[in-house]
mmCIF file of the N, C-alpha and C atoms, coordinates in Angstrom:
data_MODEL
# 
_entry.id   MODEL 
# 
loop_
_atom_site.group_PDB 
_atom_site.id 
_atom_site.type_symbol 
_atom_site.label_atom_id 
_atom_site.label_alt_id 
_atom_site.label_comp_id 
_atom_site.label_asym_id 
_atom_site.label_entity_id 
_atom_site.label_seq_id 
_atom_site.pdbx_PDB_ins_code 
_atom_site.Cartn_x 
_atom_site.Cartn_y 
_atom_site.Cartn_z 
_atom_site.occupancy 
_atom_site.B_iso_or_equiv 
_atom_site.pdbx_formal_charge 
_atom_site.auth_seq_id 
_atom_site.auth_comp_id 
_atom_site.auth_asym_id 
_atom_site.auth_atom_id 
_atom_site.pdbx_PDB_model_num 
ATOM 1   N N  . MET A 1 1  ? 123.414 152.380 -69.108  1.00 0.00 ? 1  MET A N  1 
ATOM 2   C CA . MET A 1 1  ? 123.118 150.987 -68.821  1.00 0.00 ? 1  MET A CA 1 
ATOM 3   C C  . MET A 1 1  ? 121.600 150.797 -68.811  1.00 0.00 ? 1  MET A C  1 
ATOM 4   N N  . THR A 1 2  ? 121.144 149.617 -69.208  1.00 0.00 ? 2  THR A N  1 
ATOM 5   C CA . THR A 1 2  ? 119.722 149.327 -69.293  1.00 0.00 ? 2  THR A CA 1 
ATOM 6   C C  . THR A 1 2  ? 119.122 149.156 -67.896  1.00 0.00 ? 2  THR A C  1 
ATOM 7   N N  . ASP A 1 3  ? 117.964 149.728 -67.690  1.00 0.00 ? 3  ASP A N  1 
ATOM 8   C CA . ASP A 1 3  ? 117.252 149.584 -66.421  1.00 0.00 ? 3  ASP A CA 1 
ATOM 9   C C  . ASP A 1 3  ? 116.572 148.214 -66.396  1.00 0.00 ? 3  ASP A C  1 
ATOM 10  N N  . LEU A 1 4  ? 116.974 147.363 -65.455  1.00 0.00 ? 4  LEU A N  1 
ATOM 11  C CA . LEU A 1 4  ? 116.438 145.999 -65.391  1.00 0.00 ? 4  LEU A CA 1 
ATOM 12  C C  . LEU A 1 4  ? 115.237 145.880 -64.462  1.00 0.00 ? 4  LEU A C  1 
ATOM 13  N N  . MET A 1 5  ? 114.916 146.911 -63.734  1.00 0.00 ? 5  MET A N  1 
ATOM 14  C CA . MET A 1 5  ? 113.757 146.834 -62.846  1.00 0.00 ? 5  MET A CA 1 
ATOM 15  C C  . MET A 1 5  ? 112.494 146.657 -63.695  1.00 0.00 ? 5  MET A C  1 
ATOM 16  N N  . GLY A 1 6  ? 111.655 145.758 -63.319  1.00 0.00 ? 6  GLY A N  1 
ATOM 17  C CA . GLY A 1 6  ? 110.447 145.483 -64.085  1.00 0.00 ? 6  GLY A CA 1 
ATOM 18  C C  . GLY A 1 6  ? 110.665 144.434 -65.161  1.00 0.00 ? 6  GLY A C  1 
ATOM 19  N N  . SER A 1 7  ? 111.887 143.907 -65.256  1.00 0.00 ? 7  SER A N  1 
ATOM 20  C CA . SER A 1 7  ? 112.152 142.871 -66.251  1.00 0.00 ? 7  SER A CA 1 
ATOM 21  C C  . SER A 1 7  ? 111.528 141.560 -65.771  1.00 0.00 ? 7  SER A C  1 
ATOM 22  N N  . PRO A 1 8  ? 111.293 140.641 -66.701  1.00 0.00 ? 8  PRO A N  1 
ATOM 23  C CA . PRO A 1 8  ? 110.706 139.349 -66.298  1.00 0.00 ? 8  PRO A CA 1 
ATOM 24  C C  . PRO A 1 8  ? 111.536 138.615 -65.241  1.00 0.00 ? 8  PRO A C  1 
ATOM 25  N N  . ALA A 1 9  ? 112.853 138.722 -65.306  1.00 0.00 ? 9  ALA A N  1 
ATOM 26  C CA . ALA A 1 9  ? 113.703 138.054 -64.315  1.00 0.00 ? 9  ALA A CA 1 
ATOM 27  C C  . ALA A 1 9  ? 113.491 138.647 -62.927  1.00 0.00 ? 9  ALA A C  1 
ATOM 28  N N  . HIS A 1 10 ? 113.417 139.963 -62.851  1.00 0.00 ? 10 HIS A N  1 
ATOM 29  C CA . HIS A 1 10 ? 113.194 140.595 -61.544  1.00 0.00 ? 10 HIS A CA 1 
ATOM 30  C C  . HIS A 1 10 ? 111.783 140.303 -61.019  1.00 0.00 ? 10 HIS A C  1 
ATOM 31  N N  . GLU A 1 11 ? 110.818 140.251 -61.909  1.00 0.00 ? 11 GLU A N  1 
ATOM 32  C CA . GLU A 1 11 ? 109.460 139.904 -61.485  1.00 0.00 ? 11 GLU A CA 1 
ATOM 33  C C  . GLU A 1 11 ? 109.404 138.479 -60.943  1.00 0.00 ? 11 GLU A C  1 
ATOM 34  N N  . LEU A 1 12 ? 110.101 137.556 -61.610  1.00 0.00 ? 12 LEU A N  1 
ATOM 35  C CA . LEU A 1 12 ? 110.147 136.175 -61.136  1.00 0.00 ? 12 LEU A CA 1 
ATOM 36  C C  . LEU A 1 12 ? 110.826 136.098 -59.778  1.00 0.00 ? 12 LEU A C  1 
ATOM 37  N N  . LEU A 1 13 ? 111.958 136.794 -59.631  1.00 0.00 ? 13 LEU A N  1 
ATOM 38  C CA . LEU A 1 13 ? 112.664 136.804 -58.352  1.00 0.00 ? 13 LEU A CA 1 
ATOM 39  C C  . LEU A 1 13 ? 111.777 137.361 -57.247  1.00 0.00 ? 13 LEU A C  1 
ATOM 40  N N  . ALA A 1 14 ? 111.044 138.417 -57.530  1.00 0.00 ? 14 ALA A N  1 
ATOM 41  C CA . ALA A 1 14 ? 110.154 139.010 -56.526  1.00 0.00 ? 14 ALA A CA 1 
ATOM 42  C C  . ALA A 1 14 ? 109.050 138.030 -56.130  1.00 0.00 ? 14 ALA A C  1 
ATOM 43  N N  . GLN A 1 15 ? 108.494 137.296 -57.097  1.00 0.00 ? 15 GLN A N  1 
ATOM 44  C CA . GLN A 1 15 ? 107.445 136.319 -56.789  1.00 0.00 ? 15 GLN A CA 1 
ATOM 45  C C  . GLN A 1 15 ? 107.992 135.151 -55.976  1.00 0.00 ? 15 GLN A C  1 
ATOM 46  N N  . ILE A 1 16 ? 109.206 134.695 -56.319  1.00 0.00 ? 16 ILE A N  1 
ATOM 47  C CA . ILE A 1 16 ? 109.822 133.585 -55.567  1.00 0.00 ? 16 ILE A CA 1 
ATOM 48  C C  . ILE A 1 16 ? 110.071 134.014 -54.131  1.00 0.00 ? 16 ILE A C  1 
ATOM 49  N N  . LEU A 1 17 ? 110.630 135.188 -53.957  1.00 0.00 ? 17 LEU A N  1 
ATOM 50  C CA . LEU A 1 17 ? 110.913 135.664 -52.602  1.00 0.00 ? 17 LEU A CA 1 
ATOM 51  C C  . LEU A 1 17 ? 109.637 135.896 -51.810  1.00 0.00 ? 17 LEU A C  1 
ATOM 52  N N  . ALA A 1 18 ? 108.592 136.377 -52.459  1.00 0.00 ? 18 ALA A N  1 
ATOM 53  C CA . ALA A 1 18 ? 107.320 136.601 -51.758  1.00 0.00 ? 18 ALA A CA 1 
ATOM 54  C C  . ALA A 1 18 ? 106.690 135.277 -51.346  1.00 0.00 ? 18 ALA A C  1 
ATOM 55  N N  . ARG A 1 19 ? 106.801 134.254 -52.183  1.00 0.00 ? 19 ARG A N  1 
ATOM 56  C CA . ARG A 1 19 ? 106.141 132.979 -51.900  1.00 0.00 ? 19 ARG A CA 1 
ATOM 57  C C  . ARG A 1 19 ? 106.964 132.076 -50.992  1.00 0.00 ? 19 ARG A C  1 
ATOM 58  N N  . TYR A 1 20 ? 108.293 132.015 -51.221  1.00 0.00 ? 20 TYR A N  1 
ATOM 59  C CA . TYR A 1 20 ? 109.122 131.051 -50.495  1.00 0.00 ? 20 TYR A CA 1 
ATOM 60  C C  . TYR A 1 20 ? 110.048 131.699 -49.472  1.00 0.00 ? 20 TYR A C  1 
ATOM 61  N N  . GLY A 1 21 ? 110.273 132.984 -49.532  1.00 0.00 ? 21 GLY A N  1 
ATOM 62  C CA . GLY A 1 21 ? 111.110 133.658 -48.550  1.00 0.00 ? 21 GLY A CA 1 
ATOM 63  C C  . GLY A 1 21 ? 112.569 133.751 -48.943  1.00 0.00 ? 21 GLY A C  1 
ATOM 64  N N  . SER A 1 22 ? 113.087 132.731 -49.631  1.00 0.00 ? 22 SER A N  1 
ATOM 65  C CA . SER A 1 22 ? 114.478 132.774 -50.078  1.00 0.00 ? 22 SER A CA 1 
ATOM 66  C C  . SER A 1 22 ? 114.650 131.863 -51.284  1.00 0.00 ? 22 SER A C  1 
ATOM 67  N N  . ILE A 1 23 ? 115.731 132.085 -51.993  1.00 0.00 ? 23 ILE A N  1 
ATOM 68  C CA . ILE A 1 23 ? 116.047 131.255 -53.155  1.00 0.00 ? 23 ILE A CA 1 
ATOM 69  C C  . ILE A 1 23 ? 116.363 129.823 -52.709  1.00 0.00 ? 23 ILE A C  1 
ATOM 70  N N  . ASP A 1 24 ? 117.039 129.680 -51.555  1.00 0.00 ? 24 ASP A N  1 
ATOM 71  C CA . ASP A 1 24 ? 117.398 128.344 -51.066  1.00 0.00 ? 24 ASP A CA 1 
ATOM 72  C C  . ASP A 1 24 ? 116.157 127.491 -50.795  1.00 0.00 ? 24 ASP A C  1 
ATOM 73  N N  . VAL A 1 25 ? 115.124 128.061 -50.215  1.00 0.00 ? 25 VAL A N  1 
ATOM 74  C CA . VAL A 1 25 ? 113.887 127.326 -49.947  1.00 0.00 ? 25 VAL A CA 1 
ATOM 75  C C  . VAL A 1 25 ? 113.224 126.936 -51.269  1.00 0.00 ? 25 VAL A C  1 
ATOM 76  N N  . PHE A 1 26 ? 113.243 127.848 -52.238  1.00 0.00 ? 26 PHE A N  1 
ATOM 77  C CA . PHE A 1 26 ? 112.670 127.563 -53.558  1.00 0.00 ? 26 PHE A CA 1 
ATOM 78  C C  . PHE A 1 26 ? 113.414 126.416 -54.235  1.00 0.00 ? 26 PHE A C  1 
ATOM 79  N N  . ILE A 1 27 ? 114.736 126.444 -54.219  1.00 0.00 ? 27 ILE A N  1 
ATOM 80  C CA . ILE A 1 27 ? 115.544 125.384 -54.845  1.00 0.00 ? 27 ILE A CA 1 
ATOM 81  C C  . ILE A 1 27 ? 115.313 124.050 -54.128  1.00 0.00 ? 27 ILE A C  1 
ATOM 82  N N  . ALA A 1 28 ? 115.220 124.067 -52.803  1.00 0.00 ? 28 ALA A N  1 
ATOM 83  C CA . ALA A 1 28 ? 114.950 122.830 -52.061  1.00 0.00 ? 28 ALA A CA 1 
ATOM 84  C C  . ALA A 1 28 ? 113.594 122.256 -52.453  1.00 0.00 ? 28 ALA A C  1 
ATOM 85  N N  . ARG A 1 29 ? 112.608 123.130 -52.633  1.00 0.00 ? 29 ARG A N  1 
ATOM 86  C CA . ARG A 1 29 ? 111.267 122.674 -53.051  1.00 0.00 ? 29 ARG A CA 1 
ATOM 87  C C  . ARG A 1 29 ? 111.321 122.044 -54.442  1.00 0.00 ? 29 ARG A C  1 
ATOM 88  N N  . LEU A 1 30 ? 112.098 122.645 -55.351  1.00 0.00 ? 30 LEU A N  1 
ATOM 89  C CA . LEU A 1 30 ? 112.258 122.058 -56.686  1.00 0.00 ? 30 LEU A CA 1 
ATOM 90  C C  . LEU A 1 30 ? 112.893 120.673 -56.613  1.00 0.00 ? 30 LEU A C  1 
ATOM 91  N N  . HIS A 1 31 ? 113.909 120.521 -55.757  1.00 0.00 ? 31 HIS A N  1 
ATOM 92  C CA . HIS A 1 31 ? 114.558 119.214 -55.627  1.00 0.00 ? 31 HIS A CA 1 
ATOM 93  C C  . HIS A 1 31 ? 113.591 118.163 -55.096  1.00 0.00 ? 31 HIS A C  1 
ATOM 94  N N  . VAL A 1 32 ? 112.745 118.544 -54.140  1.00 0.00 ? 32 VAL A N  1 
ATOM 95  C CA . VAL A 1 32 ? 111.765 117.602 -53.602  1.00 0.00 ? 32 VAL A CA 1 
ATOM 96  C C  . VAL A 1 32 ? 110.807 117.161 -54.713  1.00 0.00 ? 32 VAL A C  1 
ATOM 97  N N  . LEU A 1 33 ? 110.347 118.113 -55.505  1.00 0.00 ? 33 LEU A N  1 
ATOM 98  C CA . LEU A 1 33 ? 109.412 117.782 -56.584  1.00 0.00 ? 33 LEU A CA 1 
ATOM 99  C C  . LEU A 1 33 ? 110.054 116.907 -57.648  1.00 0.00 ? 33 LEU A C  1 
ATOM 100 N N  . LEU A 1 34 ? 111.326 117.134 -57.928  1.00 0.00 ? 34 LEU A N  1 
ATOM 101 C CA . LEU A 1 34 ? 112.003 116.354 -58.962  1.00 0.00 ? 34 LEU A CA 1 
ATOM 102 C C  . LEU A 1 34 ? 112.431 114.982 -58.471  1.00 0.00 ? 34 LEU A C  1 
ATOM 103 N N  . ASP A 1 35 ? 112.659 114.840 -57.164  1.00 0.00 ? 35 ASP A N  1 
ATOM 104 C CA . ASP A 1 35 ? 113.148 113.568 -56.630  1.00 0.00 ? 35 ASP A CA 1 
ATOM 105 C C  . ASP A 1 35 ? 112.038 112.599 -56.245  1.00 0.00 ? 35 ASP A C  1 
ATOM 106 N N  . THR A 1 36 ? 110.798 113.049 -56.215  1.00 0.00 ? 36 THR A N  1 
ATOM 107 C CA . THR A 1 36 ? 109.717 112.132 -55.862  1.00 0.00 ? 36 THR A CA 1 
ATOM 108 C C  . THR A 1 36 ? 109.525 111.126 -56.995  1.00 0.00 ? 36 THR A C  1 
ATOM 109 N N  . PRO A 1 37 ? 109.199 109.889 -56.652  1.00 0.00 ? 37 PRO A N  1 
ATOM 110 C CA . PRO A 1 37 ? 109.034 108.875 -57.703  1.00 0.00 ? 37 PRO A CA 1 
ATOM 111 C C  . PRO A 1 37 ? 107.874 109.203 -58.638  1.00 0.00 ? 37 PRO A C  1 
ATOM 112 N N  . THR A 1 38 ? 108.035 108.797 -59.852  1.00 0.00 ? 38 THR A N  1 
ATOM 113 C CA . THR A 1 38 ? 107.011 109.010 -60.860  1.00 0.00 ? 38 THR A CA 1 
ATOM 114 C C  . THR A 1 38 ? 105.929 107.941 -60.718  1.00 0.00 ? 38 THR A C  1 
ATOM 115 N N  . VAL A 1 39 ? 104.691 108.350 -60.824  1.00 0.00 ? 39 VAL A N  1 
ATOM 116 C CA . VAL A 1 39 ? 103.586 107.405 -60.781  1.00 0.00 ? 39 VAL A CA 1 
ATOM 117 C C  . VAL A 1 39 ? 103.486 106.745 -62.150  1.00 0.00 ? 39 VAL A C  1 
ATOM 118 N N  . GLU A 1 40 ? 103.591 105.425 -62.168  1.00 0.00 ? 40 GLU A N  1 
ATOM 119 C CA . GLU A 1 40 ? 103.502 104.697 -63.427  1.00 0.00 ? 40 GLU A CA 1 
ATOM 120 C C  . GLU A 1 40 ? 102.128 104.062 -63.553  1.00 0.00 ? 40 GLU A C  1 
ATOM 121 N N  . HIS A 1 41 ? 101.474 104.316 -64.660  1.00 0.00 ? 41 HIS A N  1 
ATOM 122 C CA . HIS A 1 41 ? 100.168 103.740 -64.933  1.00 0.00 ? 41 HIS A CA 1 
ATOM 123 C C  . HIS A 1 41 ? 100.348 102.492 -65.784  1.00 0.00 ? 41 HIS A C  1 
ATOM 124 N N  . PRO A 1 42 ? 99.463  101.498 -65.646  1.00 0.00 ? 42 PRO A N  1 
ATOM 125 C CA . PRO A 1 42 ? 99.607  100.293 -66.462  1.00 0.00 ? 42 PRO A CA 1 
ATOM 126 C C  . PRO A 1 42 ? 99.459  100.623 -67.944  1.00 0.00 ? 42 PRO A C  1 
ATOM 127 N N  . ALA A 1 43 ? 100.134 99.834  -68.742  1.00 0.00 ? 43 ALA A N  1 
ATOM 128 C CA . ALA A 1 43 ? 100.085 100.046 -70.194  1.00 0.00 ? 43 ALA A CA 1 
ATOM 129 C C  . ALA A 1 43 ? 98.688  99.733  -70.713  1.00 0.00 ? 43 ALA A C  1 
ATOM 130 N N  . ALA A 1 44 ? 98.325  100.400 -71.768  1.00 0.00 ? 44 ALA A N  1 
ATOM 131 C CA . ALA A 1 44 ? 97.020  100.159 -72.390  1.00 0.00 ? 44 ALA A CA 1 
ATOM 132 C C  . ALA A 1 44 ? 97.017  98.778  -73.036  1.00 0.00 ? 44 ALA A C  1 
ATOM 133 N N  . VAL A 1 45 ? 95.926  98.092  -72.903  1.00 0.00 ? 45 VAL A N  1 
ATOM 134 C CA . VAL A 1 45 ? 95.789  96.760  -73.481  1.00 0.00 ? 45 VAL A CA 1 
ATOM 135 C C  . VAL A 1 45 ? 95.121  96.890  -74.842  1.00 0.00 ? 45 VAL A C  1 
ATOM 136 N N  . ALA A 1 46 ? 95.726  96.262  -75.831  1.00 0.00 ? 46 ALA A N  1 
ATOM 137 C CA . ALA A 1 46 ? 95.149  96.306  -77.176  1.00 0.00 ? 46 ALA A CA 1 
ATOM 138 C C  . ALA A 1 46 ? 93.850  95.516  -77.194  1.00 0.00 ? 46 ALA A C  1 
ATOM 139 N N  . PRO A 1 47 ? 92.822  96.026  -77.854  1.00 0.00 ? 47 PRO A N  1 
ATOM 140 C CA . PRO A 1 47 ? 91.556  95.288  -77.907  1.00 0.00 ? 47 PRO A CA 1 
ATOM 141 C C  . PRO A 1 47 ? 91.740  93.978  -78.676  1.00 0.00 ? 47 PRO A C  1 
ATOM 142 N N  . SER A 1 48 ? 90.935  93.002  -78.325  1.00 0.00 ? 48 SER A N  1 
ATOM 143 C CA . SER A 1 48 ? 91.030  91.717  -79.004  1.00 0.00 ? 48 SER A CA 1 
ATOM 144 C C  . SER A 1 48 ? 90.583  91.852  -80.451  1.00 0.00 ? 48 SER A C  1 
ATOM 145 N N  . ALA A 1 49 ? 91.126  90.989  -81.284  1.00 0.00 ? 49 ALA A N  1 
ATOM 146 C CA . ALA A 1 49 ? 90.763  91.014  -82.704  1.00 0.00 ? 49 ALA A CA 1 
ATOM 147 C C  . ALA A 1 49 ? 89.289  90.641  -82.850  1.00 0.00 ? 49 ALA A C  1 
ATOM 148 N N  . GLY A 1 50 ? 88.625  91.249  -83.766  1.00 0.00 ? 50 GLY A N  1 
ATOM 149 C CA . GLY A 1 50 ? 87.220  90.951  -83.997  1.00 0.00 ? 50 GLY A CA 1 
ATOM 150 C C  . GLY A 1 50 ? 86.400  92.212  -83.984  1.00 0.00 ? 50 GLY A C  1 
ATOM 151 N N  . GLY A 1 51 ? 85.152  92.044  -84.201  1.00 0.00 ? 51 GLY A N  1 
ATOM 152 C CA . GLY A 1 51 ? 84.272  93.196  -84.253  1.00 0.00 ? 51 GLY A CA 1 
ATOM 153 C C  . GLY A 1 51 ? 84.161  93.730  -85.661  1.00 0.00 ? 51 GLY A C  1 
ATOM 154 N N  . ARG A 1 52 ? 83.213  94.588  -85.869  1.00 0.00 ? 52 ARG A N  1 
ATOM 155 C CA . ARG A 1 52 ? 82.969  95.047  -87.230  1.00 0.00 ? 52 ARG A CA 1 
ATOM 156 C C  . ARG A 1 52 ? 83.965  96.090  -87.705  1.00 0.00 ? 52 ARG A C  1 
ATOM 157 N N  . HIS A 1 53 ? 84.800  96.614  -86.817  1.00 0.00 ? 53 HIS A N  1 
ATOM 158 C CA . HIS A 1 53 ? 85.739  97.651  -87.209  1.00 0.00 ? 53 HIS A CA 1 
ATOM 159 C C  . HIS A 1 53 ? 87.168  97.139  -87.332  1.00 0.00 ? 53 HIS A C  1 
ATOM 160 N N  . ARG A 1 54 ? 87.340  95.862  -87.358  1.00 0.00 ? 54 ARG A N  1 
ATOM 161 C CA . ARG A 1 54 ? 88.699  95.352  -87.474  1.00 0.00 ? 54 ARG A CA 1 
ATOM 162 C C  . ARG A 1 54 ? 89.249  95.656  -88.858  1.00 0.00 ? 54 ARG A C  1 
ATOM 163 N N  . LEU A 1 55 ? 90.557  95.750  -88.953  1.00 0.00 ? 55 LEU A N  1 
ATOM 164 C CA . LEU A 1 55 ? 91.195  96.125  -90.204  1.00 0.00 ? 55 LEU A CA 1 
ATOM 165 C C  . LEU A 1 55 ? 91.450  94.925  -91.108  1.00 0.00 ? 55 LEU A C  1 
ATOM 166 N N  . ALA A 1 56 ? 91.724  93.778  -90.542  1.00 0.00 ? 56 ALA A N  1 
ATOM 167 C CA . ALA A 1 56 ? 92.051  92.614  -91.354  1.00 0.00 ? 56 ALA A CA 1 
ATOM 168 C C  . ALA A 1 56 ? 91.533  91.364  -90.662  1.00 0.00 ? 56 ALA A C  1 
ATOM 169 N N  . GLU A 1 57 ? 91.409  90.314  -91.437  1.00 0.00 ? 57 GLU A N  1 
ATOM 170 C CA . GLU A 1 57 ? 90.995  89.042  -90.872  1.00 0.00 ? 57 GLU A CA 1 
ATOM 171 C C  . GLU A 1 57 ? 92.127  88.488  -90.018  1.00 0.00 ? 57 GLU A C  1 
ATOM 172 N N  . PRO A 1 58 ? 91.811  87.912  -88.882  1.00 0.00 ? 58 PRO A N  1 
ATOM 173 C CA . PRO A 1 58 ? 92.851  87.268  -88.085  1.00 0.00 ? 58 PRO A CA 1 
ATOM 174 C C  . PRO A 1 58 ? 93.481  86.121  -88.874  1.00 0.00 ? 58 PRO A C  1 
ATOM 175 N N  . THR A 1 59 ? 94.728  85.832  -88.617  1.00 0.00 ? 59 THR A N  1 
ATOM 176 C CA . THR A 1 59 ? 95.401  84.755  -89.332  1.00 0.00 ? 59 THR A CA 1 
ATOM 177 C C  . THR A 1 59 ? 94.791  83.413  -88.960  1.00 0.00 ? 59 THR A C  1 
ATOM 178 N N  . GLY A 1 60 ? 94.735  82.520  -89.929  1.00 0.00 ? 60 GLY A N  1 
ATOM 179 C CA . GLY A 1 60 ? 94.205  81.180  -89.687  1.00 0.00 ? 60 GLY A CA 1 
ATOM 180 C C  . GLY A 1 60 ? 92.701  81.087  -89.827  1.00 0.00 ? 60 GLY A C  1 
ATOM 181 N N  . THR A 1 61 ? 92.035  82.106  -90.322  1.00 0.00 ? 61 THR A N  1 
ATOM 182 C CA . THR A 1 61 ? 90.591  82.050  -90.500  1.00 0.00 ? 61 THR A CA 1 
ATOM 183 C C  . THR A 1 61 ? 90.263  82.171  -91.978  1.00 0.00 ? 61 THR A C  1 
ATOM 184 N N  . VAL A 1 62 ? 89.076  81.772  -92.302  1.00 0.00 ? 62 VAL A N  1 
ATOM 185 C CA . VAL A 1 62 ? 88.607  81.868  -93.677  1.00 0.00 ? 62 VAL A CA 1 
ATOM 186 C C  . VAL A 1 62 ? 88.133  83.302  -93.903  1.00 0.00 ? 62 VAL A C  1 
ATOM 187 N N  . PRO A 1 63 ? 88.603  83.964  -94.960  1.00 0.00 ? 63 PRO A N  1 
ATOM 188 C CA . PRO A 1 63 ? 88.165  85.337  -95.186  1.00 0.00 ? 63 PRO A CA 1 
ATOM 189 C C  . PRO A 1 63 ? 86.669  85.407  -95.462  1.00 0.00 ? 63 PRO A C  1 
ATOM 190 N N  . MET A 1 64 ? 86.105  86.544  -95.192  1.00 0.00 ? 64 MET A N  1 
ATOM 191 C CA . MET A 1 64 ? 84.673  86.752  -95.436  1.00 0.00 ? 64 MET A CA 1 
ATOM 192 C C  . MET A 1 64 ? 84.418  86.686  -96.938  1.00 0.00 ? 64 MET A C  1 
ATOM 193 N N  . THR A 1 65 ? 83.264  86.153  -97.302  1.00 0.00 ? 65 THR A N  1 
ATOM 194 C CA . THR A 1 65 ? 82.931  86.038  -98.720  1.00 0.00 ? 65 THR A CA 1 
ATOM 195 C C  . THR A 1 65 ? 82.059  87.205  -99.142  1.00 0.00 ? 65 THR A C  1 
ATOM 196 N N  . THR A 1 66 ? 81.844  87.333  -100.437 1.00 0.00 ? 66 THR A N  1 
ATOM 197 C CA . THR A 1 66 ? 80.981  88.389  -100.956 1.00 0.00 ? 66 THR A CA 1 
ATOM 198 C C  . THR A 1 66 ? 79.612  87.840  -101.350 1.00 0.00 ? 66 THR A C  1 
ATOM 199 N N  . ALA A 1 67 ? 79.285  86.684  -100.824 1.00 0.00 ? 67 ALA A N  1 
ATOM 200 C CA . ALA A 1 67 ? 77.992  86.062  -101.141 1.00 0.00 ? 67 ALA A CA 1 
ATOM 201 C C  . ALA A 1 67 ? 76.852  86.917  -100.588 1.00 0.00 ? 67 ALA A C  1 
ATOM 202 N N  . ALA A 1 68 ? 75.659  86.696  -101.132 1.00 0.00 ? 68 ALA A N  1 
ATOM 203 C CA . ALA A 1 68 ? 74.474  87.427  -100.703 1.00 0.00 ? 68 ALA A CA 1 
ATOM 204 C C  . ALA A 1 68 ? 74.133  87.047  -99.257  1.00 0.00 ? 68 ALA A C  1 
ATOM 205 N N  . PRO A 1 69 ? 73.638  87.989  -98.481  1.00 0.00 ? 69 PRO A N  1 
ATOM 206 C CA . PRO A 1 69 ? 73.257  87.672  -97.105  1.00 0.00 ? 69 PRO A CA 1 
ATOM 207 C C  . PRO A 1 69 ? 72.048  86.748  -97.103  1.00 0.00 ? 69 PRO A C  1 
ATOM 208 N N  . PRO A 1 70 ? 71.855  85.996  -96.020  1.00 0.00 ? 70 PRO A N  1 
ATOM 209 C CA . PRO A 1 70 ? 70.703  85.085  -95.961  1.00 0.00 ? 70 PRO A CA 1 
ATOM 210 C C  . PRO A 1 70 ? 69.395  85.874  -96.014  1.00 0.00 ? 70 PRO A C  1 
ATOM 211 N N  . ARG A 1 71 ? 68.383  85.260  -96.628  1.00 0.00 ? 71 ARG A N  1 
ATOM 212 C CA . ARG A 1 71 ? 67.077  85.905  -96.748  1.00 0.00 ? 71 ARG A CA 1 
ATOM 213 C C  . ARG A 1 71 ? 66.305  85.756  -95.452  1.00 0.00 ? 71 ARG A C  1 
ATOM 214 N N  . PRO A 1 72 ? 65.587  86.776  -95.065  1.00 0.00 ? 72 PRO A N  1 
ATOM 215 C CA . PRO A 1 72 ? 64.768  86.644  -93.853  1.00 0.00 ? 72 PRO A CA 1 
ATOM 216 C C  . PRO A 1 72 ? 63.651  85.661  -94.070  1.00 0.00 ? 72 PRO A C  1 
ATOM 217 N N  . ARG A 1 73 ? 63.333  84.895  -93.048  1.00 0.00 ? 73 ARG A N  1 
ATOM 218 C CA . ARG A 1 73 ? 62.253  83.911  -93.149  1.00 0.00 ? 73 ARG A CA 1 
ATOM 219 C C  . ARG A 1 73 ? 61.010  84.497  -92.519  1.00 0.00 ? 73 ARG A C  1 
ATOM 220 N N  . GLY A 1 74 ? 59.914  84.166  -93.112  1.00 0.00 ? 74 GLY A N  1 
ATOM 221 C CA . GLY A 1 74 ? 58.666  84.543  -92.463  1.00 0.00 ? 74 GLY A CA 1 
ATOM 222 C C  . GLY A 1 74 ? 57.713  85.313  -93.227  1.00 0.00 ? 74 GLY A C  1 
# 
């Protein structure tokens, strides 16, 4: 038969018993962690249309033209 001492399962069991004292205390701790309510963060707000990095012209506006930029005065 295979020697299971030193296996990952036995190492985990040894760590659980060392930290919590019993499997029942460990399972109760897991239930507490799983039953606590989840913290919900507000949804991200989409940035308003505009700016030089926008992908498309907003609807209802005149598209940008390819005319020459205004000349500086002075």
